[in-house]
Each structure stands twice: as structure tokens, then as C-alpha cells.
PDB file of C-alpha atoms and ligand atoms in Angstrom:
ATOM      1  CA  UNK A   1       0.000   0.000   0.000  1.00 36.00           C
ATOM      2  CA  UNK A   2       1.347   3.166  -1.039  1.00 39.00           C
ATOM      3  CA  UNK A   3       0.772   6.243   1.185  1.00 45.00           C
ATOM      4  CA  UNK A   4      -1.224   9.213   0.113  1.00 49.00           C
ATOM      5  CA  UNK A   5       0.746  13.143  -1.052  1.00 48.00           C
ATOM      6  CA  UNK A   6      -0.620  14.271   2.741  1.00 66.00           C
ATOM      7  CA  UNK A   7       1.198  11.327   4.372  1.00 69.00           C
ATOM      8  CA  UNK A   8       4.375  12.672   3.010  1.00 78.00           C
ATOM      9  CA  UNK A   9       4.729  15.434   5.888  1.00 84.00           C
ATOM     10  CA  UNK A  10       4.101  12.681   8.278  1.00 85.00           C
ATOM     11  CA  UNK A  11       6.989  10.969   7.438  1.00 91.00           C
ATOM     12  CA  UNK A  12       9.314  13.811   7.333  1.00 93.00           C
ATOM     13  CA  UNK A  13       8.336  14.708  10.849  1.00 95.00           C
ATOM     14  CA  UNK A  14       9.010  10.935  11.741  1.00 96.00           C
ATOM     15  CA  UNK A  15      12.522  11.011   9.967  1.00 96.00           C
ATOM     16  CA  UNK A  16      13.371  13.763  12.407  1.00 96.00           C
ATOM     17  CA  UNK A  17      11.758  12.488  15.393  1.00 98.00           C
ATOM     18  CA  UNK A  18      14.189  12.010  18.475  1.00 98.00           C
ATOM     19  CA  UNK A  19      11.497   9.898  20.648  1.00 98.00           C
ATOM     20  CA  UNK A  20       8.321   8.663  18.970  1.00 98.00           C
ATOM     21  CA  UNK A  21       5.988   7.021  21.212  1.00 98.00           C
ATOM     22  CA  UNK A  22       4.263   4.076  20.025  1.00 98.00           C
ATOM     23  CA  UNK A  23       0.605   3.168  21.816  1.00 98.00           C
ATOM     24  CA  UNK A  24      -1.268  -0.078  20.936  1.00 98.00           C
ATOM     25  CA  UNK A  25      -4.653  -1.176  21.458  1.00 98.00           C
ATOM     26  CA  UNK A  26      -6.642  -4.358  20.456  1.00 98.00           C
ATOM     27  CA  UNK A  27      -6.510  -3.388  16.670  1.00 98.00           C
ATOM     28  CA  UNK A  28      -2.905  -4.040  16.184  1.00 98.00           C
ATOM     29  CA  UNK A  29      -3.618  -7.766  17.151  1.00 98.00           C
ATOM     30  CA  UNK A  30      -6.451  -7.787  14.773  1.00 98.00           C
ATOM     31  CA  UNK A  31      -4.838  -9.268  12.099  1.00 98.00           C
ATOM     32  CA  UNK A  32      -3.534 -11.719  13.462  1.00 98.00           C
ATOM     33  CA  UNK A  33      -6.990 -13.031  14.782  1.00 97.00           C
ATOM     34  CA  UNK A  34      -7.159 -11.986  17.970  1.00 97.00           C
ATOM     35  CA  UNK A  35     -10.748 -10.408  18.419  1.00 95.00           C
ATOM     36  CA  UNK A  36     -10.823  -6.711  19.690  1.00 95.00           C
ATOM     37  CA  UNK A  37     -13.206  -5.892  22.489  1.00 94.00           C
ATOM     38  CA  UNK A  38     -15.771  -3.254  21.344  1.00 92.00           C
ATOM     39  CA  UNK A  39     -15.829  -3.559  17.087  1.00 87.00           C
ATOM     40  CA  UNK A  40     -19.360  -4.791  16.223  1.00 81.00           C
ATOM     41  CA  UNK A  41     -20.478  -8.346  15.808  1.00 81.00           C
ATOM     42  CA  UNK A  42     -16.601  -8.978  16.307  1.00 86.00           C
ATOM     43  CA  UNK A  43     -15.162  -7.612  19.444  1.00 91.00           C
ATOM     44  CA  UNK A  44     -15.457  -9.901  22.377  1.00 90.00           C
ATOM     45  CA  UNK A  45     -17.773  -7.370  24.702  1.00 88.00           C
ATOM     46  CA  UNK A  46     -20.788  -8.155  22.125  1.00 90.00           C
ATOM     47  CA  UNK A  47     -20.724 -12.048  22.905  1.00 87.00           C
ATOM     48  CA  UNK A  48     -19.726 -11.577  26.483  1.00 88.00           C
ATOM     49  CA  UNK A  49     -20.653  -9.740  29.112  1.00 91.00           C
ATOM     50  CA  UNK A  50     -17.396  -7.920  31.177  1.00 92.00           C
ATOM     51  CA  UNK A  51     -19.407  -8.057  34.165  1.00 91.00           C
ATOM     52  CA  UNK A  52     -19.498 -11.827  34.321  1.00 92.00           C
ATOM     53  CA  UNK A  53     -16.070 -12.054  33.192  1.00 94.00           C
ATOM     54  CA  UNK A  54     -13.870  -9.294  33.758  1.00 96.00           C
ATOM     55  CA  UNK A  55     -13.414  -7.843  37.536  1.00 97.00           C
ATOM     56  CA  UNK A  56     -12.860  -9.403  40.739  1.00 97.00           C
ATOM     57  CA  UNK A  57     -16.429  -9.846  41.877  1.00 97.00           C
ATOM     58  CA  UNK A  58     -17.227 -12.211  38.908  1.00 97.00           C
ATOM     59  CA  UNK A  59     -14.081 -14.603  40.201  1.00 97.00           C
ATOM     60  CA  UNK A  60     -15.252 -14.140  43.368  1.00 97.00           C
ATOM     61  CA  UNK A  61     -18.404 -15.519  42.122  1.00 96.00           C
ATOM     62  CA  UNK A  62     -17.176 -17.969  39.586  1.00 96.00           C
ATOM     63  CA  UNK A  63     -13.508 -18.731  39.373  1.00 96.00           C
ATOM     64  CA  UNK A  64     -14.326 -21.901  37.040  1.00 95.00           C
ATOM     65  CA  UNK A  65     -16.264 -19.568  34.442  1.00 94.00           C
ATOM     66  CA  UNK A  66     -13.594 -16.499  34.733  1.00 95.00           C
ATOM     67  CA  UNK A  67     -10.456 -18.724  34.463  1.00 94.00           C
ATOM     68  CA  UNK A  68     -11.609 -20.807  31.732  1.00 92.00           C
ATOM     69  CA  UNK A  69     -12.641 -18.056  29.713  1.00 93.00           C
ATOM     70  CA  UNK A  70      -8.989 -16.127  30.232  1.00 94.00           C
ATOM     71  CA  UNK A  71      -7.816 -19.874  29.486  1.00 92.00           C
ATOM     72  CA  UNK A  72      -9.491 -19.831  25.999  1.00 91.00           C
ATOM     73  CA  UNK A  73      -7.972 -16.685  25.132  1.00 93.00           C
ATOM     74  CA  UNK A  74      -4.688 -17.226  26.050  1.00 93.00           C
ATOM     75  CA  UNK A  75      -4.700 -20.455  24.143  1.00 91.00           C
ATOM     76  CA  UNK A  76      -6.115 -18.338  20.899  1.00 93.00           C
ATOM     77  CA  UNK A  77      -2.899 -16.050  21.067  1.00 95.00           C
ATOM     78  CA  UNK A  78      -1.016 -18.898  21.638  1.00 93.00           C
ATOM     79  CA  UNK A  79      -2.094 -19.970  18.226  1.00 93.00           C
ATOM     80  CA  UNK A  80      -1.459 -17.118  16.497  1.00 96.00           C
ATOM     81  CA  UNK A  81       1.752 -15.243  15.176  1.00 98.00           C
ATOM     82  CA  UNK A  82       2.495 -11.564  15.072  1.00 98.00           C
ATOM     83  CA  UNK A  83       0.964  -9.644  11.726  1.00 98.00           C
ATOM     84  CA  UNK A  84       3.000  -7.062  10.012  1.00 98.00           C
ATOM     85  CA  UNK A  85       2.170  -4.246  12.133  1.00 98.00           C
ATOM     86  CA  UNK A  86       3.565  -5.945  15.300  1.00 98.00           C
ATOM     87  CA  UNK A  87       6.641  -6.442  12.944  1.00 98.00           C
ATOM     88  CA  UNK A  88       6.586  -2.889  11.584  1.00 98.00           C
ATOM     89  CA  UNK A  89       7.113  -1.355  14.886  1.00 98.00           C
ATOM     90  CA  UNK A  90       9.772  -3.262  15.790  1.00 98.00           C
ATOM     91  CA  UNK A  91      11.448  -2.194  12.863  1.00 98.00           C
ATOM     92  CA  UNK A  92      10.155   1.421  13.799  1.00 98.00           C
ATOM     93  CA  UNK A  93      12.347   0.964  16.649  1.00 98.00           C
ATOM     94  CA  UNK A  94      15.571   0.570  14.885  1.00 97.00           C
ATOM     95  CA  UNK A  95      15.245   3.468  13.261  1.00 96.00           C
ATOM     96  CA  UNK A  96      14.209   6.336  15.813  1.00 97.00           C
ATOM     97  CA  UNK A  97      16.579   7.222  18.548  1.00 98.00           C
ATOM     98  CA  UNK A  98      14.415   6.611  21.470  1.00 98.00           C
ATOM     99  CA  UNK A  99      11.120   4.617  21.002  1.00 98.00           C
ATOM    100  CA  UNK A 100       8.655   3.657  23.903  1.00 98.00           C
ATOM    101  CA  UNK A 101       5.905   1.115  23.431  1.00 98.00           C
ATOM    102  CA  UNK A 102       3.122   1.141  25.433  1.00 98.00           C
ATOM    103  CA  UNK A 103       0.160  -1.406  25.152  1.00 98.00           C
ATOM    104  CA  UNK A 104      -3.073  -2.207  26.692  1.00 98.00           C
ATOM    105  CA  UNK A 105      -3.038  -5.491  25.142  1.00 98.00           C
ATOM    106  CA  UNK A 106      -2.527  -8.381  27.524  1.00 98.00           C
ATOM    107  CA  UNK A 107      -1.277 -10.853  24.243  1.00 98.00           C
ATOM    108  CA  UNK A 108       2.687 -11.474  23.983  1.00 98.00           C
ATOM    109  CA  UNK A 109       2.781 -10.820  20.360  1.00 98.00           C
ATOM    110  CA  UNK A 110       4.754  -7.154  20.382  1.00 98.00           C
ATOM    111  CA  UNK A 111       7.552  -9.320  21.975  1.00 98.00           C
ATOM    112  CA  UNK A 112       7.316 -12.092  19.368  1.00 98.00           C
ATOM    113  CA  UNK A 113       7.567  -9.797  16.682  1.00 98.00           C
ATOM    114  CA  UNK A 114      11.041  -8.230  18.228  1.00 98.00           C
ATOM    115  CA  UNK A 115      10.068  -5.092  20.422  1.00 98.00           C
ATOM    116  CA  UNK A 116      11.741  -5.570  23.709  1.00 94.00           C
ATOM    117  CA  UNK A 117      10.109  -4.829  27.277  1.00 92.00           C
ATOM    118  CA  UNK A 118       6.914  -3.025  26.280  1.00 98.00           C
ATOM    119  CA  UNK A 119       5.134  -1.328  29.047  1.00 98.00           C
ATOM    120  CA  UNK A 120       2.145  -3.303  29.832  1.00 98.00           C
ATOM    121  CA  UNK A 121      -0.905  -1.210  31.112  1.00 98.00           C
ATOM    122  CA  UNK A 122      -3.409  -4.129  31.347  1.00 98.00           C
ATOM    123  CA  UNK A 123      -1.115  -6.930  32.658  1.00 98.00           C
ATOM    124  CA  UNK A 124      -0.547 -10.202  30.784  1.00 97.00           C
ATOM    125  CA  UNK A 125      -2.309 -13.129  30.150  1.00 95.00           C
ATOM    126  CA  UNK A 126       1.378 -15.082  30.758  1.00 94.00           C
ATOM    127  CA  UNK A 127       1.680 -14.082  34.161  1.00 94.00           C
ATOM    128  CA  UNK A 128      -1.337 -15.774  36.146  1.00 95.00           C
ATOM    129  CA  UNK A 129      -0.664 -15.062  40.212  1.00 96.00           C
ATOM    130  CA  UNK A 130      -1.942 -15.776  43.206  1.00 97.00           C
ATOM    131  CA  UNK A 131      -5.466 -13.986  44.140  1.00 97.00           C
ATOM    132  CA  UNK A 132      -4.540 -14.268  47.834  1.00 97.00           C
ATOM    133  CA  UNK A 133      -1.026 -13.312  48.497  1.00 97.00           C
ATOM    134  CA  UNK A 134       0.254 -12.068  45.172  1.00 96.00           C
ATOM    135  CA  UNK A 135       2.787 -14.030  44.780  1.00 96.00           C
ATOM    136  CA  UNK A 136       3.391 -14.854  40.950  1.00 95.00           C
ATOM    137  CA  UNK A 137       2.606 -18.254  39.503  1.00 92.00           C
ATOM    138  CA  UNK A 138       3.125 -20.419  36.698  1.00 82.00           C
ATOM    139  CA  UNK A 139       0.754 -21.817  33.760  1.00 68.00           C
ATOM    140  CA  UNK A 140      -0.056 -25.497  33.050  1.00 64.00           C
ATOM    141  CA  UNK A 141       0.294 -25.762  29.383  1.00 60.00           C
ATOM    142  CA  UNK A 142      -2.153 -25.687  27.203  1.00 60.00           C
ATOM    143  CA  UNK A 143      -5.399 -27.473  26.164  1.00 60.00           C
ATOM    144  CA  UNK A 144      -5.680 -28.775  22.817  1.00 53.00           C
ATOM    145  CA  UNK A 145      -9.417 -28.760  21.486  1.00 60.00           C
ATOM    146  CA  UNK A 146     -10.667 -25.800  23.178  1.00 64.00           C
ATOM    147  CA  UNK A 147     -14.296 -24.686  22.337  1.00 66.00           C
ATOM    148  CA  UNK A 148     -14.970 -21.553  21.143  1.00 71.00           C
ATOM    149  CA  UNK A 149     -15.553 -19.093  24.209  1.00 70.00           C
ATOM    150  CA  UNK A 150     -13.997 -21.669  26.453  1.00 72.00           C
ATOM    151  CA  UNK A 151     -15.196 -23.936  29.122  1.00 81.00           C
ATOM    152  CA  UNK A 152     -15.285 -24.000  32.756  1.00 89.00           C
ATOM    153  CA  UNK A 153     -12.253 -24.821  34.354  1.00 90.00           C
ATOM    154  CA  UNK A 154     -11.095 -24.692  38.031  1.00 92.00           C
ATOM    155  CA  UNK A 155      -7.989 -22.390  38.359  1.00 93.00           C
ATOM    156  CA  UNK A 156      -4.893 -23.974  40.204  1.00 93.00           C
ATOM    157  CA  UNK A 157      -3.832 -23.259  44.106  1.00 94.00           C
ATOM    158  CA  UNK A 158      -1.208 -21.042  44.938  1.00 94.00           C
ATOM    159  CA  UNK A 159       1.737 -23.309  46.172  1.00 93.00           C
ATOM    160  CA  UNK A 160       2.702 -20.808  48.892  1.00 94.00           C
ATOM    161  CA  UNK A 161      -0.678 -20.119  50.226  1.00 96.00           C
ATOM    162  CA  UNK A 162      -3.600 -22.317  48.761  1.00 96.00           C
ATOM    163  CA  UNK A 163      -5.150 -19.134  47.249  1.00 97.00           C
ATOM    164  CA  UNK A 164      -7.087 -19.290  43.792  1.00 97.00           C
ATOM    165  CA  UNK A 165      -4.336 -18.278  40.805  1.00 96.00           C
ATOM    166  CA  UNK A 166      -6.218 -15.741  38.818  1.00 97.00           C
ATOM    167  CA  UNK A 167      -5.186 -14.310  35.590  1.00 96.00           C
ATOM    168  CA  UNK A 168      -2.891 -11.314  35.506  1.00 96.00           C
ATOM    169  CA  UNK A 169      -4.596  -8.534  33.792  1.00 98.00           C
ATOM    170  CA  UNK A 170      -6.151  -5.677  34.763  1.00 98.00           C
ATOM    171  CA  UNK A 171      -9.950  -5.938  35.885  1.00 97.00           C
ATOM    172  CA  UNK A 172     -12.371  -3.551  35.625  1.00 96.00           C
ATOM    173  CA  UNK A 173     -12.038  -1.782  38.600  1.00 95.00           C
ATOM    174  CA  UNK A 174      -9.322  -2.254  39.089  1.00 97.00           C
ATOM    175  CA  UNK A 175      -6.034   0.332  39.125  1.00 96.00           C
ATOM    176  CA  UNK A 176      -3.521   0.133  36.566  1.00 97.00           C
ATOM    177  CA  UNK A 177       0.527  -0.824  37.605  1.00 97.00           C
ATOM    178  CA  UNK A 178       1.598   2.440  39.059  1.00 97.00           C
ATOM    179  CA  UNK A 179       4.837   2.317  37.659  1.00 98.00           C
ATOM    180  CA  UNK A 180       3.584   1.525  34.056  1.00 98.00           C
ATOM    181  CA  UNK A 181       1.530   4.296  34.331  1.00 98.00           C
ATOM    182  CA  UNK A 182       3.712   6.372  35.430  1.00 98.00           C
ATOM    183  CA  UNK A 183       6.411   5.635  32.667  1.00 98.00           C
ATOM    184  CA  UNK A 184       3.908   5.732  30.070  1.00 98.00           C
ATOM    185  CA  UNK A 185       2.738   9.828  30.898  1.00 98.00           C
ATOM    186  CA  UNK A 186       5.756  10.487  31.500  1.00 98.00           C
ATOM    187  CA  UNK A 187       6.924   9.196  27.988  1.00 98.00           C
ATOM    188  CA  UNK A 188       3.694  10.447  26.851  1.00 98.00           C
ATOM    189  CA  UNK A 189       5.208  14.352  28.055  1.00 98.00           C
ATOM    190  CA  UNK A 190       8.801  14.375  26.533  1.00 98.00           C
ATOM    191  CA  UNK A 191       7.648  12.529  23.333  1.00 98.00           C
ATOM    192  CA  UNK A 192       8.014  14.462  19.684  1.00 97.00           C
ATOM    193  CA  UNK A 193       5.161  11.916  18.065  1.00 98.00           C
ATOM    194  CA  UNK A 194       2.673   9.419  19.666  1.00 98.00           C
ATOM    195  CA  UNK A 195       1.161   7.273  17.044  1.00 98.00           C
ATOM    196  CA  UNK A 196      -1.830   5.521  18.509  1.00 98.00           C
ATOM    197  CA  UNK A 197      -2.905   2.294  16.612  1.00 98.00           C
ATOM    198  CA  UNK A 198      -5.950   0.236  17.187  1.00 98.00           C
ATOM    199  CA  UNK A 199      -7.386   1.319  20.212  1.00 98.00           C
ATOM    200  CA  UNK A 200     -11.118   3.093  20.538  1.00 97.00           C
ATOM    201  CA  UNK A 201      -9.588   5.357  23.098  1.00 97.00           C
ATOM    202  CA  UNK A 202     -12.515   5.086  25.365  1.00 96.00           C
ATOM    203  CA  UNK A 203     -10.876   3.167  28.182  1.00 95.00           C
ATOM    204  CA  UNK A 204      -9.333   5.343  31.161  1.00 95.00           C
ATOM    205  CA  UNK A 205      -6.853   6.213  32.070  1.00 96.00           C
ATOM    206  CA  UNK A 206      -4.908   4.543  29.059  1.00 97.00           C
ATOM    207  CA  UNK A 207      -6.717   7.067  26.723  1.00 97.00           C
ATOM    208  CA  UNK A 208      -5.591   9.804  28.420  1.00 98.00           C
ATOM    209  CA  UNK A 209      -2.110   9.008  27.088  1.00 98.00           C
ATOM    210  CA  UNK A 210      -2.678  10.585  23.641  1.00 98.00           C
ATOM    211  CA  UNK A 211      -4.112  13.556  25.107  1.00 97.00           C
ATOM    212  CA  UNK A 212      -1.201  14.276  26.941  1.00 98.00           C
ATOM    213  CA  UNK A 213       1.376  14.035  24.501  1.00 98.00           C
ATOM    214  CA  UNK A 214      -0.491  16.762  22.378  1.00 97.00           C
ATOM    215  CA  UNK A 215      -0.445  19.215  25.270  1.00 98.00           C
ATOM    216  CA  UNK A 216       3.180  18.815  25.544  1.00 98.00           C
ATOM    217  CA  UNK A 217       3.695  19.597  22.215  1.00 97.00           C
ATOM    218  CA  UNK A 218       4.117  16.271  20.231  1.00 98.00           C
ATOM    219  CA  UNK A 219       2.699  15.242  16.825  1.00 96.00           C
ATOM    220  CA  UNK A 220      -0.186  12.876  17.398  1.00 97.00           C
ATOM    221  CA  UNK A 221      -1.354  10.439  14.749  1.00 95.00           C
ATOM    222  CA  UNK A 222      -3.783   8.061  14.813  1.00 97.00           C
ATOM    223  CA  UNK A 223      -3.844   4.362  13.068  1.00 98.00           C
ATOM    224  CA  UNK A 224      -7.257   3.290  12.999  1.00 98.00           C
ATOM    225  CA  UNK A 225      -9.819   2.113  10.045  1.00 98.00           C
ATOM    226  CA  UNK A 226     -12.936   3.556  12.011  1.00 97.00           C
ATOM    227  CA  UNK A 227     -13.388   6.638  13.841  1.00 96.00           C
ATOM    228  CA  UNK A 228     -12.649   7.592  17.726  1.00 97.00           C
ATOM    229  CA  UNK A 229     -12.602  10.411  20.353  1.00 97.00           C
ATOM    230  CA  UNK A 230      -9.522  10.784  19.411  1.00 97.00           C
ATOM    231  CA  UNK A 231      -9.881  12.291  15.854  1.00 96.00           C
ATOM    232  CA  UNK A 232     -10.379  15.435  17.433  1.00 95.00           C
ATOM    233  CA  UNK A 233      -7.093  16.242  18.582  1.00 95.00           C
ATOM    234  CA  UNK A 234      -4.458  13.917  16.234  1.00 96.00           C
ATOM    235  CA  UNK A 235      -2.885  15.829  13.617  1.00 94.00           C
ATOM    236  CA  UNK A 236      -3.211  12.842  11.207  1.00 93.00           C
ATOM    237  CA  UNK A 237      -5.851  10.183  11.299  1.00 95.00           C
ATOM    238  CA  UNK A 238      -4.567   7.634   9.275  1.00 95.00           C
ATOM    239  CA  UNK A 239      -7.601   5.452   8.264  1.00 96.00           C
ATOM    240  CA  UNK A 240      -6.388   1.805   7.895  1.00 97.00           C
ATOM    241  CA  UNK A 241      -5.873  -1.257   9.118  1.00 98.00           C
ATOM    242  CA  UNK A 242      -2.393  -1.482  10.886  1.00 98.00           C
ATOM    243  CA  UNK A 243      -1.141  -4.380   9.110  1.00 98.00           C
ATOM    244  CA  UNK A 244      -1.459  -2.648   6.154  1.00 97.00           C
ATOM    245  CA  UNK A 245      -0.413   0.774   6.925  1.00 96.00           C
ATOM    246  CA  UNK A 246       2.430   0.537   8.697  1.00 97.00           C
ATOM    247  CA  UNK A 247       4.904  -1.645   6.407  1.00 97.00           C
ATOM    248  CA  UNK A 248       4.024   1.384   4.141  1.00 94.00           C
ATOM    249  CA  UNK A 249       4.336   3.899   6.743  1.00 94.00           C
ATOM    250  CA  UNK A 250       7.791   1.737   7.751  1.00 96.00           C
ATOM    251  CA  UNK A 251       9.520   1.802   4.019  1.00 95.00           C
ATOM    252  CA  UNK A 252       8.565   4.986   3.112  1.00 93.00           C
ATOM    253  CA  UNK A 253       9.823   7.151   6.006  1.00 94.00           C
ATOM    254  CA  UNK A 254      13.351   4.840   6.636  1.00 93.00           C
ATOM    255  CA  UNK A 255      13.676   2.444   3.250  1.00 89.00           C
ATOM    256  CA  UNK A 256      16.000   5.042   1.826  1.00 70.00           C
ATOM    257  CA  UNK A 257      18.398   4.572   4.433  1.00 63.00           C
TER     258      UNK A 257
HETATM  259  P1  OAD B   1     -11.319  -1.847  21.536  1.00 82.97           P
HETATM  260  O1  OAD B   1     -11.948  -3.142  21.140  1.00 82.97           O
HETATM  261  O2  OAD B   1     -12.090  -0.947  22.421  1.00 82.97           O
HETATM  262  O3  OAD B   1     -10.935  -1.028  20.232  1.00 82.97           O
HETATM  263  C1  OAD B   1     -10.260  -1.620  19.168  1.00 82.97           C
HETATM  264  C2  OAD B   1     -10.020  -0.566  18.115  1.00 82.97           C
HETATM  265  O4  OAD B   1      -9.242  -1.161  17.092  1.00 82.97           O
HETATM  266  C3  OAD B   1     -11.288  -0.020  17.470  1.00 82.97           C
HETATM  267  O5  OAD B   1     -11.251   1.400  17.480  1.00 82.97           O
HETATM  268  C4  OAD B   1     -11.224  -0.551  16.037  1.00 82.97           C
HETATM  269  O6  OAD B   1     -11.759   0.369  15.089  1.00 82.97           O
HETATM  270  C5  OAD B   1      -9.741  -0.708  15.843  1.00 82.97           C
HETATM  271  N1  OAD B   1      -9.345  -1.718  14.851  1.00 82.97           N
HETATM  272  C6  OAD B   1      -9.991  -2.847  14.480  1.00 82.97           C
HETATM  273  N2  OAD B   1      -9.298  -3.513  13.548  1.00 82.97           N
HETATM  274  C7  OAD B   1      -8.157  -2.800  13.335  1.00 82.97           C
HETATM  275  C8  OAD B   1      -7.007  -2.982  12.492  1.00 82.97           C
HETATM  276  N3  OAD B   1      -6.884  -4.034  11.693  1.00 82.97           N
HETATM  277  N4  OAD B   1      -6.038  -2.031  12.535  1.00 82.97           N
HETATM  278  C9  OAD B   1      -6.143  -0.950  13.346  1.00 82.97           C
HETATM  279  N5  OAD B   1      -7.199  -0.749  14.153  1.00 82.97           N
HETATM  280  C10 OAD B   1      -8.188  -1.641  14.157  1.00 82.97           C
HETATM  281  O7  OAD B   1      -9.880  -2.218  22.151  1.00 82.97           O
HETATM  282  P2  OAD B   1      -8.955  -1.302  23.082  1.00 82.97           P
HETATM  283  O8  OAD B   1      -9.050   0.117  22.712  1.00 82.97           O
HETATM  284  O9  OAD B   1      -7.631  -1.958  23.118  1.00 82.97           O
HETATM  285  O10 OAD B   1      -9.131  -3.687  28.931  1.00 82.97           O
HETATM  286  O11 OAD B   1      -9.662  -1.518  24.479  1.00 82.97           O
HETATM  287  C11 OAD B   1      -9.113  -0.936  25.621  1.00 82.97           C
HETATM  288  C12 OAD B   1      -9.316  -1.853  26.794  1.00 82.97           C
HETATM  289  O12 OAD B   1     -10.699  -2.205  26.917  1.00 82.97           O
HETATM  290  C13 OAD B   1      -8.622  -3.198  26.652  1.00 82.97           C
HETATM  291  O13 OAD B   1      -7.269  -3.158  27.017  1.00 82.97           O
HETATM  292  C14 OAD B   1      -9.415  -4.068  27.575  1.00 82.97           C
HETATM  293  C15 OAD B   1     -10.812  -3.629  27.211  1.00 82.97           C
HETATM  294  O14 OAD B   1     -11.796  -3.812  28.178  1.00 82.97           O
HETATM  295  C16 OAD B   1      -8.655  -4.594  29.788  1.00 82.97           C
HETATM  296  O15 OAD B   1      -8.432  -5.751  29.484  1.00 82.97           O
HETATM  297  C17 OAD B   1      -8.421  -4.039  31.148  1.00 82.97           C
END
């Protein structure tokens, strides 16, 4: 895909970029088959409800139901390989002096493709721990055959404590790692660009991250085939998928080299 006359600035103001922030959401992993949360018919919140599934009271309520259900994904991602945008930005990162990656996506596939030590807003569906004392705990491996949406499964026992493991992402209502947050805004404020790829930008306080990188100053561009609250403020909204765009994006801006 080749990018349009307007993309050209874009570029140029990558090319002389010093730190470019680069901010993931569910869309990167799109590609690669991973479902996103909110896109309609497709994104997992319209076949399941968070509620039941995603915050402390529902494995409180239902360990068997919430585990198995993280269980199913984590087996999907297992399955699946990083798409070119995962690969693009660790390419990106090559190329630009400073680059900081920060994702709300609890898959492993930014590290697959090659980008080292992203910051991890959400957690990680690799690092399961105990719901009782903390501690961190290991995964069985995996389950071949598993049926679409999961099925019930009891979660294992902390071998410290006897506490339920639970998975380690981020709940709804739940607070984010301080330090992760803390890097990311303060990345976020001594950035020159944040591109922001695949994410509706409706989740706090991650979407505040885009927002403060323009009031600092930096370019803000947005990677994303459908609109968001975001479109407002980015200087470009790019409107494609990610796997597409940013190979493009990639080669033209650093292929010369
Ligand atoms: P969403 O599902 O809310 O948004 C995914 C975005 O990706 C949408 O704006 C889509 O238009 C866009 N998209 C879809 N396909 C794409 C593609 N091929 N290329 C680029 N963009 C594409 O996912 P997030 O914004 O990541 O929280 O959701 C934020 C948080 O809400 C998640 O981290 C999760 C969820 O509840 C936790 O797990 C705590």
C-alpha cells in the first residue's frame, strides 16, 4: 500500500523524530486473529458480558467460568503469530533514537515480533498469580481442542498459600501498575510523536495518554480504520488497518536509508 501526497509530511516529521511514542490497542492484534473488544459483531464485549467475566467480583463468584474463559484466550494467542504491524514497529524501533511502546493489550505478540520490554498497562495473560497473596505463579500448558468461548475450568492453588491463581490482567475496577503508568505519561510528556494504533480510546486512564502528549507539544497520529474520540485532537488520522499501513508507513519514512 502506497501512502497518500498528505502522508508525506508525516513521514518527514518521523525522519526527524528524536522519541516517537508508540501506543497499541486491540486493533494491532487484529490481524492476526485476535478479536478486539468493542468492534461490532466482532469484538469480544458483544458475545460476552465484562461483568461476568472481567473484575474481581465475577471470580469471586465464579472462578471456574472467569479462568476458563482467560484460558481460551490465552490459548487463541497462543495460536497465532504476530501480523505485520507488530513487525513494523519493531522495525520502527531501529530506526528512531528513542522509542517507547506502550500497550493495553494483555497478548505477547509485540515481543514475538522483536520489540523488547513493552510497558504493559493491562497486565498479561502469561503471568497468572496468586489472588490471595500475590505471589506470581506459573501456567499449566495448554489445552488442545478448546471450544470456542472456552469452558469451565477450576484455576490452580497457589503453592505458597492455597489461594485461587487468577489471571494477571487488569480488571475492571481495578487500578492500573503504578509504575507503568507512570512511565507511560511520562513518555507520553517528553515525546516528539505518539502514534496511537488500534485502540477506541474510550478506556481510562490509558486514553488519556494521547491527550497528553499533544499538550506537551508532540505530533499525534492516529492508526485506525474507524473513527474515535480521538480524531479530534491527532494531527493525522490515518484510516487503515495497521497491518497494512504501517509496512508502508515503515519503508517509506526509513527504506531510503
Ligand atoms: P477496543 O476493542 O475498544 O478497540 C479496538 C479498536 O481497534 C477499534 O477502534 C477498532 O476500530 C480498531 N481496529 C480494528 N481492527 C483494526 C485494524 N486491523 N487495525 C487498526 N485498528 C483496528 O480495544 P482497546 O481500545 O484496546 O481492557 O480496548 C481498551 C481496553 O478495553 C482493553 O485493554 C481491555 C478492554 O476492556 C482490559 O483488558 C483491562
Amino acid at each position: 500500500m502506497s501512502l497518500r501526497a498528505s502522508h508525506q509530511q508525516f513521514t518527514n516529521i518521523l525522519r526527524r523524530a528524536k522519541h516517537i511514542v508508540v501506543f497499541t490497542g486491540a486493533g494491532v492484534s487484529a490481524e492476526s486473529g485476535i478479536p478486539t473488544f468493542r468492534d461490532a459483531l466482532t469484538g469480544l464485549w458483544s458475545h460476552f458480558d465484562p461483568s461476568q467475566l472481567a473484575t474481581a467480583d465475577a471470580f469471586r463468584r465464579d472462578p471456574e467460568l472467569v479462568w476458563g474463559w482467560y484460558e481460551w484466550r490465552r490459548m487463541k494467542v497462543m495460536r497465532a503469530v504476530p501480523n505485520a504491524a507488530h513487525e513494523a514497529i519493531a522495525v520502527m524501533a531501529q530506526w528512531v533514537p528513542k522509542l517507547t511502546l506502550i500497550t493495553q493489550n494483555v497478548d505477547d505478540l509485540h515481543e514475538r515480533a522483536g520489540s523488547e520490554a513493552p510497558i504493559r498497562l493491562h497486565g498479561s495473560l502469561f503471568a497468572p498469580r496468586c489472588s490471595a497473596c500475590q505471589r506470581p505463579a506459573v501456567h499449566l500448558e495448554g489445552i488442545p481442542g478448546e471450544p470456542e468461548g472456552g469452558r469451565r475450568m477450576a484455576p490452580p492453588t497457589c503453592s505458597h498459600c492455597g489461594g485461587l491463581i487468577r489471571p494477571g490482567v487488569v480488571w475492571f475496577g481495578e487500578a492500573l501498575p503504578e509504575a507503568a503508568l507512570s512511565q507511560s505519561f511520562e513518555a507520553a510528556r517528553n515525546c516528539d510523536v505518539l502514534i496511537s494504533i488500534g485502540t477506541s480510546s474510550l478506556v481510562q486512564p490509558a486514553a488519556e495518554i494521547p491527550f497528553t502528549a499533544a499538550q506537551a507539544g508532540a505530533t499525534v497520529v492516529q492508526v485506525n480504520p474507524n473513527p474515535t474520540p480521538l480524531d479530534h485532537l491527532a494531527h493525522f488520522n490515518m484510516r487503515a488497518p495497521s497491518a497494512q499501513l504501517l509496512p508502508a508507513l515503515v519503508e517509506e519514512t526509513w527504506g531510503g536509508n
